[in-house]
Short mmCIF file of C-alpha atoms in Angstrom, two decimals:
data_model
loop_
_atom_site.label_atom_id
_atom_site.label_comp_id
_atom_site.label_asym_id
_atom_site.label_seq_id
_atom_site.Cartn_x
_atom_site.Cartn_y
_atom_site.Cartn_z
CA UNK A 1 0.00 0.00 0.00
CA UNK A 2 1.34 3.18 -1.34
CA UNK A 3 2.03 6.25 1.33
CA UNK A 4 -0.62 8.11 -0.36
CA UNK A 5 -3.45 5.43 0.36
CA UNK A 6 -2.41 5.00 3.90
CA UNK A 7 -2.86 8.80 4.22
CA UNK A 8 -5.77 8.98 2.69
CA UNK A 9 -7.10 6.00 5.32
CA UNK A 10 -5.80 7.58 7.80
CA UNK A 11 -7.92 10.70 6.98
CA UNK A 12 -10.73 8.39 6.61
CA UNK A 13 -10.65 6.68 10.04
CA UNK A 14 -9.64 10.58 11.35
CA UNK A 15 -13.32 11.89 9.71
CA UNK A 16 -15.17 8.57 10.67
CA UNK A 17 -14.15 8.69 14.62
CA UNK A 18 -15.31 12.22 14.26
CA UNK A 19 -18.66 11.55 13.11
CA UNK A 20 -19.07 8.99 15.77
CA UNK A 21 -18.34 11.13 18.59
CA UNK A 22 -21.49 13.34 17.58
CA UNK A 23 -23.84 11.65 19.58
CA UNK A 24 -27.22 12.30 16.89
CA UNK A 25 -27.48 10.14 13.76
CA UNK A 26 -25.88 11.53 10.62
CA UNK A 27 -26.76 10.17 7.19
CA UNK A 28 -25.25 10.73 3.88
CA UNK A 29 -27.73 10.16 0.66
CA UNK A 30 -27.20 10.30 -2.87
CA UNK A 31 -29.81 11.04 -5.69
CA UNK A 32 -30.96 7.48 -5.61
CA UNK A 33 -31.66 8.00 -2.07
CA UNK A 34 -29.04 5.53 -1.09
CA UNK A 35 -26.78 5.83 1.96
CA UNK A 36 -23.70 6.67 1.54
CA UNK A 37 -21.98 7.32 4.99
CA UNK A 38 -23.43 7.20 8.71
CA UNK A 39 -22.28 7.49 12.05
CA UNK A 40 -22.24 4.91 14.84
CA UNK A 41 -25.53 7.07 16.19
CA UNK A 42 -27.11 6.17 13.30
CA UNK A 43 -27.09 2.20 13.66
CA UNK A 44 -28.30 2.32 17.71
CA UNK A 45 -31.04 4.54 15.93
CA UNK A 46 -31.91 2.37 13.03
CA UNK A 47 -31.52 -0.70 14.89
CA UNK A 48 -28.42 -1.69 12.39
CA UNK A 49 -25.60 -4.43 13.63
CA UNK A 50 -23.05 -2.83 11.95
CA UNK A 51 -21.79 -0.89 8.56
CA UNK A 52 -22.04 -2.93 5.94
CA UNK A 53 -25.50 -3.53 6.46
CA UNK A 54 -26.46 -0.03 6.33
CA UNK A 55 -24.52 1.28 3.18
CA UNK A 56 -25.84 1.22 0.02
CA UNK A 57 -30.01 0.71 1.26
CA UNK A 58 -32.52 3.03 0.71
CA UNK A 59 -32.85 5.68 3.57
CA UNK A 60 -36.57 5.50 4.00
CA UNK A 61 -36.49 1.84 4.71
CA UNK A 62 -33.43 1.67 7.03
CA UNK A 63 -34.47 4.63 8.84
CA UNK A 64 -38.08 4.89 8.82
CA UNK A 65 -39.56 1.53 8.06
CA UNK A 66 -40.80 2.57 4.69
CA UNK A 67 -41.47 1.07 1.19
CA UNK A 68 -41.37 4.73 -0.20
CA UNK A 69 -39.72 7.84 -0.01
CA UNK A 70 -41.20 9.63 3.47
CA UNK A 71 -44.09 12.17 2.77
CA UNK A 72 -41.88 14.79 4.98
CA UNK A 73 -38.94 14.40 2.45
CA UNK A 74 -38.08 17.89 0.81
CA UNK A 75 -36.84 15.47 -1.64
CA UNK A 76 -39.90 13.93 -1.85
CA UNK A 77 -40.51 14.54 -5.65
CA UNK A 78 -37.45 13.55 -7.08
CA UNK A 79 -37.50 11.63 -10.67
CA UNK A 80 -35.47 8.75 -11.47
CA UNK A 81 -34.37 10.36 -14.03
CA UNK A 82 -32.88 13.24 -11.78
CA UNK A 83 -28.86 12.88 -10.77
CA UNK A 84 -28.15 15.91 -8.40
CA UNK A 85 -30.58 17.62 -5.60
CA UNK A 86 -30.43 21.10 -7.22
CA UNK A 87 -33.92 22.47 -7.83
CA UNK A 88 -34.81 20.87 -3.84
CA UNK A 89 -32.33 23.64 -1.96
CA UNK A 90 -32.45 27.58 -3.27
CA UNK A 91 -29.28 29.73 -2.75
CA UNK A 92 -28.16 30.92 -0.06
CA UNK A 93 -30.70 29.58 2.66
CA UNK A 94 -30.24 26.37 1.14
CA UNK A 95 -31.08 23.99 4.36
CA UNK A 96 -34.36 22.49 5.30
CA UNK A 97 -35.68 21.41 8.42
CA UNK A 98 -38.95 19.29 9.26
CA UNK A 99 -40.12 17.95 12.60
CA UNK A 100 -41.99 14.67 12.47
CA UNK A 101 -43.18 11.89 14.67
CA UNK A 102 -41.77 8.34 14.59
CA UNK A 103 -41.86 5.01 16.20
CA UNK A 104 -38.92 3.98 17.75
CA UNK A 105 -39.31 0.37 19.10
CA UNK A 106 -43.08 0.74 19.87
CA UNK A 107 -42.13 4.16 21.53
CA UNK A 108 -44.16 7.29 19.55
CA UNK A 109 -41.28 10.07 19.69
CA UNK A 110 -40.57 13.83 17.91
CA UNK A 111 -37.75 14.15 16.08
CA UNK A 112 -36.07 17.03 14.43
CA UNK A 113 -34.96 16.27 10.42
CA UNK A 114 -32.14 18.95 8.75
CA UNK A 115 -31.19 18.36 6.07
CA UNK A 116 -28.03 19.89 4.22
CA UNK A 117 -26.76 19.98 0.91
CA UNK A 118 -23.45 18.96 0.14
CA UNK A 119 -22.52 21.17 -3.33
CA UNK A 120 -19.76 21.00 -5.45
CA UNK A 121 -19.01 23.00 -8.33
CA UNK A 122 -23.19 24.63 -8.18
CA UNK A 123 -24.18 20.71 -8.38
CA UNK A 124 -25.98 19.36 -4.77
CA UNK A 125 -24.75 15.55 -5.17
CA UNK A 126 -25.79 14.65 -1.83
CA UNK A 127 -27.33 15.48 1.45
CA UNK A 128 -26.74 14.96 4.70
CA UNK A 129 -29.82 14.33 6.94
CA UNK A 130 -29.10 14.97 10.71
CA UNK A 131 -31.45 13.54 13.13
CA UNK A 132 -32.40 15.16 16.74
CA UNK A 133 -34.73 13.11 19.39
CA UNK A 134 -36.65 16.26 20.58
CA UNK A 135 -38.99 14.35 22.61
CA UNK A 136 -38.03 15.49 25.99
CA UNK A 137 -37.68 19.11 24.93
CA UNK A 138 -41.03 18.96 23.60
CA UNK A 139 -42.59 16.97 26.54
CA UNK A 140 -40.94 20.19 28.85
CA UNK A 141 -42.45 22.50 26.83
CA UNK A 142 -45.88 20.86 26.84
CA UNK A 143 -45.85 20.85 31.04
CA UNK A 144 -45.22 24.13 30.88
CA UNK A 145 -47.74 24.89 29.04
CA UNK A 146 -50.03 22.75 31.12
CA UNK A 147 -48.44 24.55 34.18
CA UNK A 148 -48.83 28.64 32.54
CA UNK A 149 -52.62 27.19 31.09
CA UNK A 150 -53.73 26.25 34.83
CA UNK A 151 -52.45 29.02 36.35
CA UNK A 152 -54.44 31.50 33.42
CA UNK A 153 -57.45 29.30 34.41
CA UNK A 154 -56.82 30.11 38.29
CA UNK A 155 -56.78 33.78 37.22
CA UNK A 156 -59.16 33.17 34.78
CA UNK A 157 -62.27 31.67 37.10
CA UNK A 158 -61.21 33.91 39.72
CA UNK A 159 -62.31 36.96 37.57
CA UNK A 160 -65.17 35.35 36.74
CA UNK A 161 -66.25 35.05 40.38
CA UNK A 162 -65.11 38.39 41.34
CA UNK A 163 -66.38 40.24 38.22
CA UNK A 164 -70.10 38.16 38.48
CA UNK A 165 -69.95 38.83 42.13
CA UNK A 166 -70.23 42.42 41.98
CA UNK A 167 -73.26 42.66 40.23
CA UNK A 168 -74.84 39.74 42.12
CA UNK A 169 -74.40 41.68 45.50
CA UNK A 170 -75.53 44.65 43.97
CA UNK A 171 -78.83 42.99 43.13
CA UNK A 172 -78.94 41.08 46.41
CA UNK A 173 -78.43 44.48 48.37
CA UNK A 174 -81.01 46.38 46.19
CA UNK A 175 -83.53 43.36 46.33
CA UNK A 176 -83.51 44.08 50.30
CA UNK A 177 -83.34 47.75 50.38
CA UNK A 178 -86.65 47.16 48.38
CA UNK A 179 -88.43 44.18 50.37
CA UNK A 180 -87.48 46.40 53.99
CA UNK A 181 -89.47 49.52 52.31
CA UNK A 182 -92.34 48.33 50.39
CA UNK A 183 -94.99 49.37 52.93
CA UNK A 184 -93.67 53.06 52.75
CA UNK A 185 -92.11 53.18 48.86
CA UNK A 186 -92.13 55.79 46.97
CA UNK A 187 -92.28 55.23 43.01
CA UNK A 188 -89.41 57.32 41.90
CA UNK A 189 -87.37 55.61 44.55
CA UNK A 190 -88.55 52.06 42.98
CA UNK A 191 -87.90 52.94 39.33
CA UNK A 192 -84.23 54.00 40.43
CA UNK A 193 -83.64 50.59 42.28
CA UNK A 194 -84.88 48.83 39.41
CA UNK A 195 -82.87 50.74 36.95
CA UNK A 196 -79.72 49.83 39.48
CA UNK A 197 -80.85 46.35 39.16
CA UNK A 198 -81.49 46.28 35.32
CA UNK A 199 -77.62 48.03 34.91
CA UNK A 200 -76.50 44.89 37.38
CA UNK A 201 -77.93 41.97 35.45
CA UNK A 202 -76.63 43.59 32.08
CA UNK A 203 -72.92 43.49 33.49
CA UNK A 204 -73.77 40.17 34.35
CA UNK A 205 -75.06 39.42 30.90
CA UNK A 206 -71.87 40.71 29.23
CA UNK A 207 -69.77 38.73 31.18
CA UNK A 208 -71.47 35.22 30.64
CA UNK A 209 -71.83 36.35 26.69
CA UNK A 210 -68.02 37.12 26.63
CA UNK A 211 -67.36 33.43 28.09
CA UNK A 212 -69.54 31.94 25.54
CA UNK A 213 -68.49 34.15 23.03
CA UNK A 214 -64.84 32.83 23.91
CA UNK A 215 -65.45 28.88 23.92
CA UNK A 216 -68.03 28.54 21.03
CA UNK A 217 -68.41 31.72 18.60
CA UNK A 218 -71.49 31.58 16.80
CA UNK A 219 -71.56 31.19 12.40
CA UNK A 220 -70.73 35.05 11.09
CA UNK A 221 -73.57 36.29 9.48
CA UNK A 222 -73.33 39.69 7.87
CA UNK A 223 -75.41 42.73 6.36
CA UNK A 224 -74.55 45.90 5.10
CA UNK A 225 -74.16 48.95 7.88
CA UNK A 226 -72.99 51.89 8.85
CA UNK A 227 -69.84 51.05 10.91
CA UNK A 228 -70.33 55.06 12.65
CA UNK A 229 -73.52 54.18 13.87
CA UNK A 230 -72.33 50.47 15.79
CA UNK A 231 -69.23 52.97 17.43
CA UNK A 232 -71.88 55.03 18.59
CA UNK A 233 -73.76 52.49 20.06
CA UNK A 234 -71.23 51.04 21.48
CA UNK A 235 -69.93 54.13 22.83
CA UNK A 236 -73.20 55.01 24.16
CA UNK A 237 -73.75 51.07 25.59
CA UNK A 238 -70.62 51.54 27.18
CA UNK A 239 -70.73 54.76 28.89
CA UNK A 240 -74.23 53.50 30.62
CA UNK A 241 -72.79 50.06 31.93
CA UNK A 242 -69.37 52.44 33.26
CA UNK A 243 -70.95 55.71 34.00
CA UNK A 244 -68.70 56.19 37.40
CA UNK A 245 -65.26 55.30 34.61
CA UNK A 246 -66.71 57.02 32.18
CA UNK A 247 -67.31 60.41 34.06
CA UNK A 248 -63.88 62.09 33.59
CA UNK A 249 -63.57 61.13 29.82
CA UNK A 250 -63.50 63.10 26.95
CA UNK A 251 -64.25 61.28 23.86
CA UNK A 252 -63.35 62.74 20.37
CA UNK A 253 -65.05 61.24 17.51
CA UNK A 254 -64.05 61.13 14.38
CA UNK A 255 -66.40 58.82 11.87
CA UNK A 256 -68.96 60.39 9.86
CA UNK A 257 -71.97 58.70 8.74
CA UNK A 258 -72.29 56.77 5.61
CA UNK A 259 -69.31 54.58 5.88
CA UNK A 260 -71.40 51.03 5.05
CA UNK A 261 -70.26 47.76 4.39
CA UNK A 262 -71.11 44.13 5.03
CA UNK A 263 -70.19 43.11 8.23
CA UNK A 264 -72.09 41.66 11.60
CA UNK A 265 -73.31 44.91 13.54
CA UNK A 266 -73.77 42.81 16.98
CA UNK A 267 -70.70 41.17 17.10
CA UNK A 268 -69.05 44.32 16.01
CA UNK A 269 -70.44 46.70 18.94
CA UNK A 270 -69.41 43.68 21.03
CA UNK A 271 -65.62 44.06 19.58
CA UNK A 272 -65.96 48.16 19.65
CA UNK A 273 -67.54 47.84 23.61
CA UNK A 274 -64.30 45.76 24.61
CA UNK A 275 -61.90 47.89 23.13
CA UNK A 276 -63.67 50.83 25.02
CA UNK A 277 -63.87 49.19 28.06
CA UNK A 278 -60.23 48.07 28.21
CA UNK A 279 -59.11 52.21 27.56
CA UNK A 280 -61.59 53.35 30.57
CA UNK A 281 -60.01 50.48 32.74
CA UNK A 282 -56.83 52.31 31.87
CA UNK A 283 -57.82 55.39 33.14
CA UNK A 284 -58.57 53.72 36.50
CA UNK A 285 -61.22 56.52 37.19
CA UNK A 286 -58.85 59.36 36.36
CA UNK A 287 -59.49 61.81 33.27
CA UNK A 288 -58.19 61.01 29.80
CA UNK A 289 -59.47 61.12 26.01
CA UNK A 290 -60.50 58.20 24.03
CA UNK A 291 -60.38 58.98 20.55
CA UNK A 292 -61.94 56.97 17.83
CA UNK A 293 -61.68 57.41 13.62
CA UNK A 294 -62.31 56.03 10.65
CA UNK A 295 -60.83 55.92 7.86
CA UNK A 296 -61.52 54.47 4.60
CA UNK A 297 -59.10 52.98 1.54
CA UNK A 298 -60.24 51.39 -1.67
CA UNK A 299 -60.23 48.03 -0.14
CA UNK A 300 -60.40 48.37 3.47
CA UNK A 301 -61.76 50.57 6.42
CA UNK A 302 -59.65 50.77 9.58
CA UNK A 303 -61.19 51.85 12.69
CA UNK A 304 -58.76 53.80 15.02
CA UNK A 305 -59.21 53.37 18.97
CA UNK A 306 -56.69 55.41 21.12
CA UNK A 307 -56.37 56.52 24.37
CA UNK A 308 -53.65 58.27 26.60
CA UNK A 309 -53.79 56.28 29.69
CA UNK A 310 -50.56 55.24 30.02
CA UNK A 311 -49.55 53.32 27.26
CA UNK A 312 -48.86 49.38 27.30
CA UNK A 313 -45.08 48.17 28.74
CA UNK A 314 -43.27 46.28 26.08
CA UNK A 315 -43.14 43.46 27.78
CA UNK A 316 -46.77 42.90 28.06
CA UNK A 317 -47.65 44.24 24.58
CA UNK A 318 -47.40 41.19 22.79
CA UNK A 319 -49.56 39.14 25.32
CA UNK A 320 -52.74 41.23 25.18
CA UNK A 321 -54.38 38.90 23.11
CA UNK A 322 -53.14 36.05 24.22
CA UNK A 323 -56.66 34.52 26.33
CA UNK A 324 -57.24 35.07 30.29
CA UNK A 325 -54.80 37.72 30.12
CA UNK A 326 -55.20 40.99 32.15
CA UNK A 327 -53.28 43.96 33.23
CA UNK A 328 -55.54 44.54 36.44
CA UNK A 329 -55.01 43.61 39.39
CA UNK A 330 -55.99 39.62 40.65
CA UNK A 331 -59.19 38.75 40.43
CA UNK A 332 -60.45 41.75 39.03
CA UNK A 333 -61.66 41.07 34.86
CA UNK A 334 -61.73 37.56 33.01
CA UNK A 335 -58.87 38.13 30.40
CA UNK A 336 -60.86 37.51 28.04
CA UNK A 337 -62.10 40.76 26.12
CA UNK A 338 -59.09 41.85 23.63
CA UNK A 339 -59.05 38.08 22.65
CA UNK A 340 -62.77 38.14 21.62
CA UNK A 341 -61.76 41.58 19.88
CA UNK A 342 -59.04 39.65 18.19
CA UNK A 343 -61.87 36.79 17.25
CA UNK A 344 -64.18 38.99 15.82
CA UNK A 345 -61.63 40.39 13.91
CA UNK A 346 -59.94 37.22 12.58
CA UNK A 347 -63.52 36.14 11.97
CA UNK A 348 -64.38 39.21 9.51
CA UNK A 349 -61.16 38.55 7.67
CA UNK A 350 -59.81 41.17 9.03
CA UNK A 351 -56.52 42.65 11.21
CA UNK A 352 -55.97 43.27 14.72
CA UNK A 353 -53.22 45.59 15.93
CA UNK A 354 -51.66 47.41 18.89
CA UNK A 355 -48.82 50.15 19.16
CA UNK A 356 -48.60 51.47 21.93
CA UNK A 357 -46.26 55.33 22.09
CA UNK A 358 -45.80 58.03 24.18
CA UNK A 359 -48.47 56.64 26.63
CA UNK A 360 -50.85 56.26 24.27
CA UNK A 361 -52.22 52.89 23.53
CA UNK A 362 -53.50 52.49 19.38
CA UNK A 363 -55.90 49.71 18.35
CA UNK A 364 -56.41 50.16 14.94
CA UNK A 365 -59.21 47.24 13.52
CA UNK A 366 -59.09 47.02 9.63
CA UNK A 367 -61.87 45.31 7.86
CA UNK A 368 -62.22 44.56 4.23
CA UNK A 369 -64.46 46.99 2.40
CA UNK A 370 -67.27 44.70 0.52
CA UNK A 371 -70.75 46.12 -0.05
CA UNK A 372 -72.50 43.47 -1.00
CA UNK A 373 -76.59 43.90 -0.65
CA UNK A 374 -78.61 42.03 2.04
CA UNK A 375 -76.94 38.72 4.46
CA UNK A 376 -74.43 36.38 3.62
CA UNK A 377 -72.14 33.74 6.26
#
């Protein structure tokens, strides 16, 4: 044996002991999706006794148990009549990546495919699949998931209970203030209670509608409007359920009639009353403006919601969405209204976004513009 073949052995058995100290199964496969080179990872993982029986079979069968090429493949499409991997990988992000489930001696577990392609002069002869059990990781990630989900349920039924309760006792204590004066009543004093009342079990109403709302939204079902008269209503529905938050506002308008489209008016007042509701919250009772316009494109109108109560911290702002979650304090508001804003939204086929700047806190809600006649879902 010549000097130059023992070198290039040695080279050989320098690259191979390398490949077997990475601990996750490496496979090299050529156009025919044959294997070309592994690593010792790769036989524990395939279930191979050595080498020799692994080189030169098809990947999908050694690897994956499979009598054709895996449905995951990004080479999935390849012709017989191909002989290089080059329309698969685009320059310069040329790797792929897939994450798949797979039996592994009876055992269901996630794994983590890349794949890379090994070029030479432009041509992609070959790729080399890398293989990474992410079971764990993902089993981790799903407790903590259970873990974050019960605690936002915690939060989330103790709103409800603290947000149903306050209505409830305000009923309860106006039921008796009226049962311990009915012999000496006077009528203007029993159309106030009963206005207290009816303002109680509408609160209540809202909040039982935004949990159903939440778990099972109704099928959409539109009609042409005028999306300045829902605001209004909403603005107006609003201001009589939160009179006492509502007292120090100033509210600047800015949609003109005639702006009508199809779209569902109830579930939009819904959206426009929860985006109101979260501003005066804001406030917490102090003064402020809300300010509200629309404006209109060819193909879209977008509905502008701001408010200067303090703006949103940065590293809430991309969790006001997300469901059960709330900025006040515990117990106090289910979490649930910007999520049923988002919804609504998503629901219409439209956007939902938030900036928040100079402590000011934007919605802006952008619909598309269609004006079809009469109801469609």
């Amino acid at each position: 044996m010549s000097s130059l073949q023992e070198n290039l052995l040695e080279r050989a058995g320098e690259l191979q002991s390398i490949l077997d100290g990475i601990t996750e199964p490496l496979v090299l496969i050529d156009p025919g999706f044959r294997i070309r080179r592994v690593n010792r990872s790769t036989l524990e993982f395939s279930g191979q006794p050595g080498f020799s029986s692994i080189i030169g079979k098809k990947c999908y069968e050694v690897l994956y148990n499979r009598n054709e090429v895996c449905p995951y493949c990004p080479m999935k499409d390849m012709r017989s009549t191909e002989d290089n991997f080059n329309q698969y990988f685009e320059y310069p992000k040329s790797d792929v990546s897939r994450e798949i489930f797979h039996s592994v001696r009876g055992q269901k577990e996630t794994f983590y495919l890349d794949f890379y392609p090994i070029q030479k002069d432009g041509i992609v002869g070959s790729v080399l699949e890398k293989v990474s059990n992410i079971t764990r990781i993902k089993e981790k990630e799903e407790e903590n998931l259970r873990i974050r989900n019960l605690a936002s349920l915690g939060i989330f039924i103790s709103g409800v209970a603290h947000e149903l309760n306050n209505p409830l006792t305000g009923m309860s204590l106006t039921l008796q203030s009226l049962l311990n004066n009915l012999t000496s009543i006077d009528p203007d004093f029993f159309k106030k209670r009963l206005d207290m009342m009816k303002e109680d079990l509408t609160r209540a109403a809202m909040i039982v509608s935004d949990i159903i709302s939440f778990a099972k939204p109704d099928k959409l079902v539109t009609t042409s409007a005028d999306i300045s008269e829902t605001i209004q209503k909403a603005k107006e529905n609003v201001i009589w359920v939160y009179p006492v938050l509502s007292k120090n506002i100033t509210w600047e308008m800015l949609c003109e009639p005639g702006t009508i489209f199809q779209y569902n008016p109830v579930k939009m007042e819904r959206l426009f009353i929860n985006l109101f509701k979260n501003s005066l919250q804001a406030f917490d009772y102090g003064e402020g403006k809300i300010r509200v316009e629309v404006r209109k494109t060819r193909n879209m109108v977008h509905i502008i919601v701001e408010d200067n109560a303090g703006g949103i911290p940065d590293n809430l702002i991309d969790k006001i969405f997300s469901p059960f979650f709330t900025k006040n304090k515990m117990g106090i508001g289910t979490g649930l209204g910007l999520s049923i804003c988002h919804s609504i939204v998503r629901e219409h086929g439209g956007e939902l976004s938030v900036k928040s700047f100079e402590r000011k806190t934007r919605f802006r809600v952008s619909l598309p513009f269609t004006q079809n006649h009469g109801f469609s879902s």
